[in-house]
Amino acid sequence: MSALVFVEQDEGLVRKLSLEAVSYASHLDGDTHVVVFGSLGDGQMDLIGKAGAKKVHHVTEEKFAQVDLMAYSSAIAELMTKTGASVLVMAKSSLGDPISARVSVKIGAALVSNISELPENTDGFQVKRSIYTGKALAITEIKGEKSVLTIRKNAVEIKEDGQPAAIEEFSPTVNEGDFKVNITSREKTTGEVLLPEAEIVVSGGRGLKGPENWGMIEELARSLGAATGCSKPVSDMDWRPHREHVGQTGIKVSPSLYVAIGISGAIQHLAGVNSSKYILVINKDADAPFFKAADYGVVGDAFQIVPKLTEAVNAQKG
Amino acid sequence: MNILVCITHVPDTTSKISFTENDTKFDKNGVQFIIGPYDDYAIARAVELKEELGGTITVINVGEAETEPTIRKALAIGADEAVRVNAEPTDSFFVARQIAHVAEEKDFDLILMGRESIDFNGGQVHAMVGELLGIPSISPAMTLEFEGTKGKLSQEIEGGKEYLELELPFIAGCQEPIAEWKIPNMRGIMSARTKPLAVVEPVSDEKRTVVSKYELPPEKGEVKMVDAENLDELVNLLKNEAKVL
């Protein structure tokens, strides 16, 4: 039984979530194959090998340079047959969700999304996934021989001791009927840590009183190498863009550390963050419900504490 | 434009989740069920498109009889008719197959649904239905406009937004700010009672996944409080105890 991993890249850089997926697959029995579309920057193939891939199938044709969900899905399904892989693994992401779904239909595989940890037995027929937005977990049995799995962030550590992977060109069959969507433009922030991938997330809530006070949140985030997030009211009032809204109806995060500043901790917000490894809550209200879900807490005025905390973090870094 | 809107019947976002029968069944006791919050955006946008372009709105739910009040609510908001596929929606492929079957029989121009259900959070039924019907699916769609039969959408991606164009028919998984939620008015509620709600049996019972057991996440230990005057101690804990710095 071998596995194929769909690795995403952005501007030539392999996404970290995808490396987690490679390492996840390398824990299963059999060889780990990878498929990646488009040209990669220097050293990126090495990262894929180190994460545990044995062989990389590289699609470099111009036709596949721009993401097309239907075309990518056809190519991946073709490669599943070619490699004889029985498991397809990828990161849970805006690309992973639709591609995993389409390929599972094409190859007649069971689809399990949002997997939160490695299977206890390596035959992979039983996996644990997060449901009810992290309020519960479901032990899920896979029927049939083939499966498609999407992996949540921090389900597994990225390996760094793998051997270099063999690289082979792969030219998928082109189905013209697949190319139905025209991407006309794209707005993208650059140089920011992306929320779903961040190891540390610093979020602000209504307690910050207004968008003009976000400077200190951004500074703390910078000193921690963190992404910034916010609560639903903050995004609803347009203090921050919607893509920063963390919670049950926003982005679900599972970083190593989640820092909540001036957020009371409504159940819908907790649902989006409760799979974080550690939670630090800073709130002036000692009775804020968030403290019950926290590992560390500080009671006090965010306007005093946040700049001091940034200083303390910077001092510690030397 | 004839629109199919797929809705889920899910626990209210404030619900505490618990399980019964040796952790094999969701405990519905005391739980308020609602239309999935993302599905509400799909209904709202469908109602706006109907006002603008004419046509009909059909809502579909895969669920047992208990979901009918939720379906009636969608009819009260402005859908014209409804189909309930009489089965428990436990597997995403099973659900997608039911929707694709109904969609094939009625020939819709556009299929809208929420970006994901808030119970199983798969966010994959739209793409599966798209694959079964051989049409594109876009999710999460933040805006949706039409120029004739050409759809213009924006979708959220990690760290930004993409603008897309494609021809009907297609599927969109909706999220805010695609439309403002609509609250049914009294006339809508009255007329919903007599709108057609067809109950059909599932076309297949093939399920590719089975949940053998549910678990609650491990309880958090006691929170460690740090004095606001002693933030060096906090940094020390994050670095040496939690090892996250």
XYZ file of C-alpha atoms in Angstrom:
563
model
C 0.000 0.000 0.000
C 1.546 3.297 -0.993
C 0.295 6.829 -0.554
C 0.214 9.874 -2.811
C 0.408 13.367 -1.318
C -0.807 16.478 -3.136
C 1.664 19.219 -2.215
C 0.575 22.844 -2.628
C 2.969 25.603 -3.466
C 2.636 29.352 -3.481
C 4.988 31.421 -5.634
C 7.489 28.578 -5.728
C 7.431 27.887 -1.994
C 6.018 24.621 -0.716
C 3.288 25.168 1.855
C 4.132 24.051 5.364
C 0.743 22.389 5.791
C 1.580 20.245 2.767
C 4.887 19.159 4.332
C 2.871 18.051 7.355
C 0.732 15.992 4.966
C 3.891 14.406 3.478
C 5.130 13.482 6.947
C 1.693 12.114 7.838
C 1.762 9.875 4.756
C 5.298 8.708 5.479
C 4.058 7.225 8.775
C 1.693 4.936 6.825
C 2.906 1.653 5.334
C 4.410 1.720 1.861
C 6.097 4.349 -0.274
C 5.227 8.025 -0.140
C 4.696 9.619 -3.536
C 4.171 13.351 -4.003
C 2.568 15.336 -6.799
C 3.356 19.010 -7.172
C 2.281 21.441 -9.912
C 4.449 24.276 -11.246
C 8.051 25.284 -10.792
C 9.562 25.403 -7.330
C 12.186 27.647 -5.765
C 15.660 26.511 -4.745
C 15.801 23.881 -2.045
C 12.047 23.241 -2.060
C 12.350 19.710 -3.455
C 14.811 18.970 -0.633
C 12.170 19.938 1.924
C 9.715 17.488 0.358
C 12.338 14.710 0.549
C 13.235 15.542 4.131
C 9.555 15.473 5.105
C 9.460 11.836 4.009
C 8.670 11.597 0.278
C 10.315 8.851 -1.744
C 9.303 10.082 -5.176
C 8.036 13.409 -6.512
C 5.889 13.523 -9.648
C 6.406 17.019 -10.980
C 3.909 18.619 -13.367
C 5.661 21.475 -15.154
C 3.421 21.947 -18.195
C 2.226 25.497 -18.762
C -1.381 24.315 -19.018
C -1.281 23.415 -15.308
C 0.594 26.504 -14.111
C -2.601 28.169 -12.913
C -4.726 26.274 -10.405
C -7.800 24.667 -11.942
C -9.681 22.452 -9.506
C -11.160 20.136 -12.123
C -7.919 19.782 -14.102
C -5.804 19.203 -10.987
C -8.315 16.622 -9.756
C -8.202 14.737 -13.068
C -4.395 14.752 -13.021
C -4.238 13.502 -9.423
C -6.782 10.738 -10.110
C -4.691 9.673 -13.113
C -1.584 9.549 -10.958
C -3.362 7.489 -8.276
C -3.907 4.821 -10.917
C -0.401 5.156 -12.347
C 1.324 4.812 -8.960
C -1.130 2.225 -7.638
C -1.483 4.294 -4.460
C -4.449 3.437 -2.261
C -4.337 6.510 -0.015
C -4.337 10.146 -1.090
C -3.277 12.661 1.563
C -3.349 16.458 1.501
C -3.597 19.442 3.802
C -7.055 20.707 4.730
C -7.081 24.048 2.924
C -9.052 26.083 0.414
C -7.478 23.975 -2.324
C -7.371 20.668 -0.447
C -11.090 20.663 0.359
C -12.445 20.696 -3.207
C -9.646 18.637 -4.752
C -9.914 15.867 -2.151
C -13.686 15.772 -2.696
C -13.445 15.581 -6.479
C -10.720 12.947 -6.537
C -12.590 10.802 -4.005
C -15.584 10.726 -6.360
C -13.394 9.997 -9.402
C -11.575 7.036 -7.836
C -14.428 5.735 -5.680
C -12.604 6.360 -2.407
C -13.845 7.151 1.074
C -13.147 10.748 2.044
C -12.278 11.739 5.593
C -11.521 15.377 6.271
C -9.959 17.281 9.146
C -7.885 14.427 10.534
C -6.352 15.428 13.834
C -3.819 12.713 14.578
C -1.986 9.706 13.186
C -3.957 6.448 13.103
C -3.134 4.175 16.036
C -2.690 1.213 13.730
C -0.879 1.963 10.524
C -3.327 0.193 8.221
C -5.158 3.514 8.148
C -8.661 2.092 8.181
C -9.617 4.016 11.270
C -8.858 7.704 11.674
C -9.767 10.441 14.117
C -11.233 13.671 12.815
C -12.426 16.873 14.342
C -16.179 17.656 14.120
C -18.647 20.219 15.474
C -15.909 22.775 14.846
C -13.535 21.143 17.272
C -16.177 20.623 19.960
C -15.876 16.851 19.409
C -13.914 14.127 17.652
C -15.217 11.244 15.565
C -13.418 7.913 15.254
C -14.180 7.148 11.641
C -13.878 3.820 9.865
C -13.038 3.813 6.197
C -14.990 1.413 3.995
C -13.372 -0.047 0.911
C -9.790 -0.132 -0.249
C -9.129 3.461 -1.180
C -9.210 6.572 0.912
C -8.635 10.300 0.624
C -7.557 12.082 3.805
C -7.237 15.790 4.576
C -5.013 16.672 7.507
C -5.538 19.455 10.016
C -2.590 21.614 11.037
C -0.434 20.169 13.819
C -1.772 16.621 13.376
C 1.837 15.503 12.958
C 5.344 16.999 13.184
C 7.187 17.686 9.954
C 10.075 15.237 9.541
C 13.453 16.643 8.632
C 15.543 13.496 8.322
C 14.231 11.980 5.085
C 16.418 11.077 2.107
C 16.308 13.157 -1.086
C 13.297 12.147 -3.188
C 13.544 10.899 -6.758
C 12.019 13.449 -9.122
C 10.105 12.448 -12.230
C 8.245 14.577 -14.793
C 4.538 13.803 -15.004
C 2.503 14.944 -18.016
C -1.172 14.489 -17.197
C -3.727 13.854 -19.918
C -5.313 17.192 -20.774
C -9.138 17.212 -20.665
C -10.163 20.505 -22.271
C -13.585 20.203 -20.632
C -11.939 20.620 -17.217
C -10.840 24.193 -17.840
C -14.102 26.030 -17.159
C -13.094 28.621 -14.603
C -11.193 31.758 -15.484
C -9.317 33.433 -12.634
C -9.401 37.116 -13.605
C -7.454 38.588 -10.713
C -6.120 37.954 -7.263
C -5.586 40.122 -4.202
C -3.062 38.772 -1.820
C -1.224 40.107 1.175
C 2.470 39.418 1.023
C 5.016 38.956 3.762
C 2.324 38.258 6.371
C 2.172 34.998 8.315
C -0.950 33.210 7.070
C -3.539 32.531 9.741
C -4.231 28.843 9.007
C -0.497 28.042 8.927
C 0.761 30.101 11.842
C 2.468 28.453 14.801
C 1.328 31.365 16.949
C -1.835 33.434 16.520
C -2.469 36.746 18.306
C -6.160 37.711 18.260
C -7.917 40.825 19.445
C -11.533 41.357 20.449
C -13.950 44.124 21.257
C -11.921 44.886 24.376
C -9.497 46.759 22.141
C -12.160 49.453 21.596
C -11.379 50.289 17.952
C -9.381 49.467 14.819
C -6.920 52.279 15.578
C -5.611 50.227 18.518
C -4.453 47.263 16.441
C -0.885 48.574 16.168
C 0.084 46.955 19.465
C -1.493 43.636 18.406
C 0.520 43.705 15.194
C 3.696 44.548 17.095
C 3.208 41.670 19.506
C 2.465 39.390 16.542
C 5.638 40.548 14.816
C 7.799 39.891 17.849
C 6.314 36.392 18.146
C 6.395 35.662 14.390
C 2.636 35.238 14.701
C -0.401 35.781 12.479
C -3.114 38.189 13.626
C -6.727 37.170 14.115
C -9.884 38.664 15.586
C -13.266 37.809 17.069
C -16.520 37.869 15.097
C -17.792 41.236 16.394
C -14.505 42.830 15.344
C -14.827 41.487 11.815
C -18.563 42.308 11.704
C -17.801 45.938 12.601
C -15.128 45.993 9.884
C -12.356 46.807 12.317
C -10.466 43.940 10.695
C -10.918 42.047 7.394
C -13.176 38.991 7.343
C -10.277 36.659 6.598
C -8.963 37.314 10.126
C -12.209 36.200 11.809
C -11.417 33.194 13.980
C -14.290 31.065 15.236
C -17.040 28.635 14.388
C -18.213 30.601 11.343
C -14.751 31.899 10.477
C -11.286 30.418 10.267
C -10.573 27.432 12.496
C -7.015 27.440 13.788
C -4.872 24.897 15.604
C -1.587 26.693 16.348
C 0.895 25.822 19.074
C -0.035 29.011 20.920
C -3.213 31.090 20.661
C -3.129 34.495 22.374
C -6.568 36.049 22.989
C -6.590 39.716 23.948
C -9.797 41.435 24.994
C -11.935 38.497 23.830
C -14.484 37.251 26.373
C -14.617 33.706 24.974
C -18.083 33.050 23.536
C -18.654 29.359 22.754
C -18.569 30.104 18.995
C -15.128 31.676 19.308
C -13.801 28.863 21.499
C -14.962 26.341 18.908
C -12.578 27.864 16.375
C -9.525 27.788 18.658
C -9.949 24.916 21.084
C -7.592 22.620 19.223
C -4.693 25.000 19.865
C -1.937 23.349 21.933
C -1.731 26.252 24.401
C -4.024 29.219 24.971
C -3.011 32.487 26.660
C -5.837 34.837 27.634
C -5.375 38.501 28.504
C -8.552 40.154 29.742
C -9.435 42.835 32.270
C -12.466 40.851 33.429
C -11.298 38.072 35.755
C -14.632 36.303 35.170
C -14.301 36.186 31.371
C -15.329 32.657 30.296
C -12.206 32.365 28.136
C -10.034 31.852 31.250
C -11.730 28.460 31.767
C -10.432 27.321 28.370
C -6.974 28.838 28.850
C -3.623 27.409 29.908
C -2.219 30.779 30.926
C -4.068 33.902 31.964
C -3.308 37.499 32.803
C -5.964 39.769 34.304
C -5.476 43.412 33.477
C -5.652 46.237 30.996
C -4.585 45.124 27.515
C -3.364 48.639 26.709
C -0.781 48.295 29.484
C -0.006 44.603 29.207
C 0.387 44.082 25.457
C 3.224 46.598 24.877
C 5.014 45.294 27.988
C 4.603 41.715 26.819
C 6.068 42.645 23.418
C 9.037 44.175 25.258
C 9.474 41.080 27.410
C 9.371 38.813 24.343
C 11.924 40.962 22.526
C 14.162 41.107 25.621
C 14.063 37.346 25.917
C 15.137 37.001 22.290
C 18.110 39.224 23.175
C -32.901 31.259 -13.248
C -33.789 27.998 -11.520
C -31.809 27.577 -8.346
C -31.339 24.574 -6.084
C -30.347 25.477 -2.528
C -28.988 22.715 -0.307
C -29.484 23.183 3.403
C -28.297 21.397 6.515
C -30.164 20.957 9.787
C -27.554 21.478 12.490
C -27.244 22.264 16.209
C -27.320 25.975 17.042
C -23.801 27.428 17.341
C -24.237 27.899 21.108
C -25.008 24.194 21.662
C -23.010 22.093 24.042
C -22.125 18.881 22.246
C -22.556 15.531 24.001
C -23.139 11.907 23.053
C -25.272 8.976 24.239
C -25.452 5.191 23.777
C -21.816 4.603 24.686
C -20.650 7.613 22.701
C -22.075 6.321 19.435
C -24.987 8.761 18.996
C -25.277 12.550 19.107
C -27.365 13.615 22.096
C -30.181 15.755 20.679
C -31.685 16.348 24.103
C -32.221 20.063 24.704
C -30.445 21.011 21.472
C -31.953 23.696 19.268
C -31.584 22.927 15.551
C -31.180 25.610 12.909
C -30.511 26.072 9.197
C -26.706 25.921 8.852
C -25.393 29.494 9.251
C -23.578 29.312 5.891
C -26.661 27.808 4.224
C -28.575 30.898 5.353
C -26.286 32.955 3.084
C -27.084 30.621 0.173
C -30.849 31.015 0.679
C -30.552 34.780 1.047
C -28.540 35.159 -2.173
C -30.941 32.838 -4.017
C -33.914 34.988 -2.953
C -32.110 38.127 -4.187
C -31.238 36.506 -7.525
C -34.842 35.400 -7.971
C -36.067 38.943 -7.319
C -33.567 40.244 -9.860
C -33.743 37.583 -12.572
C -36.939 35.601 -11.971
C -37.111 31.805 -11.833
C -37.707 29.374 -9.001
C -35.945 28.277 -5.853
C -36.033 24.656 -4.728
C -34.532 23.716 -1.406
C -33.197 20.260 -0.666
C -32.256 18.644 2.614
C -31.014 15.142 3.258
C -32.497 14.281 6.629
C -35.152 12.446 8.586
C -38.646 13.807 9.330
C -37.371 15.921 12.236
C -35.725 18.336 9.746
C -39.047 19.481 8.276
C -39.434 22.560 10.524
C -35.990 23.675 9.300
C -37.045 23.116 5.687
C -40.291 25.069 6.274
C -38.200 27.945 7.558
C -36.301 28.022 4.253
C -39.645 28.057 2.437
C -40.751 30.950 4.667
C -37.639 32.919 3.733
C -38.543 32.616 0.063
C -37.932 29.194 -1.500
C -40.823 27.974 -3.681
C -40.686 24.266 -3.058
C -38.676 21.689 -1.159
C -37.399 18.150 -1.417
C -36.432 16.082 1.596
C -34.392 12.966 0.925
C -35.470 10.676 3.716
C -32.168 9.487 5.202
C -29.691 10.270 7.935
C -26.833 12.361 6.450
C -23.829 10.604 7.962
C -21.427 10.389 5.006
C -20.533 13.230 2.644
C -20.483 11.086 -0.508
C -23.881 9.629 0.336
C -25.318 13.136 0.747
C -23.660 14.418 -2.450
C -25.113 11.522 -4.408
C -28.642 12.309 -3.251
C -28.285 15.964 -4.180
C -26.755 15.150 -7.573
C -29.622 12.767 -8.322
C -32.299 15.377 -7.601
C -30.309 18.015 -9.500
C -30.074 15.788 -12.580
C -33.801 15.146 -12.645
C -34.762 18.815 -12.501
C -32.042 20.549 -14.504
C -31.078 23.562 -12.395
C -29.019 26.512 -13.649
C -27.336 27.156 -10.347
C -26.774 25.194 -7.140
C -26.040 27.099 -3.944
C -25.138 25.788 -0.519
C -23.156 26.857 2.526
C -19.374 26.607 2.397
C -19.587 23.851 5.012
C -21.980 22.339 7.502
C -21.220 23.238 11.091
C -21.587 19.678 12.356
C -19.099 17.727 10.273
C -17.305 20.758 8.794
C -16.172 18.805 5.742
C -16.791 21.613 3.266
C -16.720 19.045 0.509
C -20.256 18.235 -0.555
C -20.297 21.067 -3.141
C -17.193 19.752 -4.882
C -18.512 16.177 -4.788
C -21.821 17.219 -6.335
C -19.830 19.202 -8.917
C -17.793 16.136 -9.761
C -20.878 13.915 -10.007
C -22.546 16.428 -12.353
C -19.355 17.330 -14.231
C -19.635 21.047 -13.433
C -17.392 23.506 -11.550
C -17.848 24.350 -7.895
C -16.539 27.492 -6.225
C -16.167 27.820 -2.454
C -16.098 29.851 -0.291
C -17.872 32.382 -2.490
C -17.984 35.891 -0.985
C -19.766 37.616 -3.875
C -21.835 36.292 -6.781
C -23.122 38.386 -9.681
C -24.322 37.591 -13.196
C -23.844 39.004 -16.669
C -26.281 36.896 -18.670
C -25.209 33.300 -18.147
C -21.749 34.273 -16.997
C -21.203 34.182 -13.250
C -18.718 36.547 -11.613
C -17.537 35.477 -8.183
C -14.964 36.294 -5.607
C -13.676 33.583 -3.344
C -11.625 33.655 -0.182
C -8.205 31.985 -0.353
C -5.500 31.821 2.316
C -4.372 35.397 2.850
C -6.518 36.983 0.161
C -9.206 36.838 -2.479
C -9.573 35.593 -6.042
C -11.937 36.900 -8.714
C -13.380 34.300 -11.073
C -15.623 34.055 -14.112
C -17.459 30.993 -15.344
C -20.530 29.967 -17.294
C -23.668 28.387 -15.834
C -24.355 25.773 -14.660
C -22.136 25.738 -11.582
C -22.166 25.310 -7.822
C -21.183 27.868 -5.202
C -20.496 27.257 -1.499
C -21.507 30.538 0.147
C -20.199 32.593 3.041
C -20.503 36.178 4.176
C -20.751 38.840 2.779
C -22.522 37.266 -0.230
C -25.916 38.407 1.120
C -27.551 39.555 4.332
C -29.432 36.833 6.188
C -33.179 37.101 5.675
C -35.645 36.678 8.497
C -39.013 35.224 7.448
C -41.950 37.614 7.730
C -45.481 36.639 8.759
C -46.691 36.293 5.164
C -43.717 34.067 4.373
C -44.404 31.886 7.397
C -48.097 31.525 6.463
C -47.392 30.676 2.818
C -44.620 28.227 3.748
C -47.219 25.939 5.313
C -48.798 25.171 1.965
C -45.733 25.180 -0.287
C -44.910 21.734 -1.721
C -42.475 19.605 0.292
C -41.779 16.323 -1.470
C -40.288 13.423 0.446
C -38.204 11.029 -1.621
C -36.292 7.913 -0.663
C -32.497 7.819 -1.140
C -31.196 6.480 -4.454
C -28.449 4.409 -2.920
C -27.373 3.417 0.530
C -23.662 3.248 -0.206
C -21.718 4.873 2.601
C -17.965 5.094 2.433
C -17.324 6.085 6.024
C -18.859 5.038 9.330
C -18.321 6.761 12.653
C -17.648 4.042 15.218
C -17.356 6.314 18.238
C -17.425 9.958 19.254
C -15.109 11.607 21.778
C -15.003 14.952 23.500
C -11.682 16.786 23.410
C -9.571 16.293 26.558
C -10.454 18.744 29.332
C -8.098 21.647 29.880
C -6.196 21.595 33.156
C -6.375 24.473 35.596
C -5.434 27.840 34.079
C -2.141 29.227 35.389
C -2.619 32.902 36.271
C 0.327 35.260 35.949
C 0.508 38.692 37.561
C 0.241 41.587 35.099
C 3.367 43.069 36.685
C 5.369 39.927 36.065
C 5.320 39.379 32.321
C 8.894 38.065 32.280
C 7.536 35.098 34.225
C 4.853 34.635 31.519
C 7.470 34.669 28.752
C 9.526 32.204 30.785
C 6.521 29.834 31.079
C 5.761 30.070 27.353
C 9.392 29.375 26.521
C 10.371 26.736 29.056
C 7.129 25.076 30.134
C 4.922 25.231 27.023
C 7.987 25.399 24.739
C 6.129 27.471 22.164
C 8.568 30.387 21.853
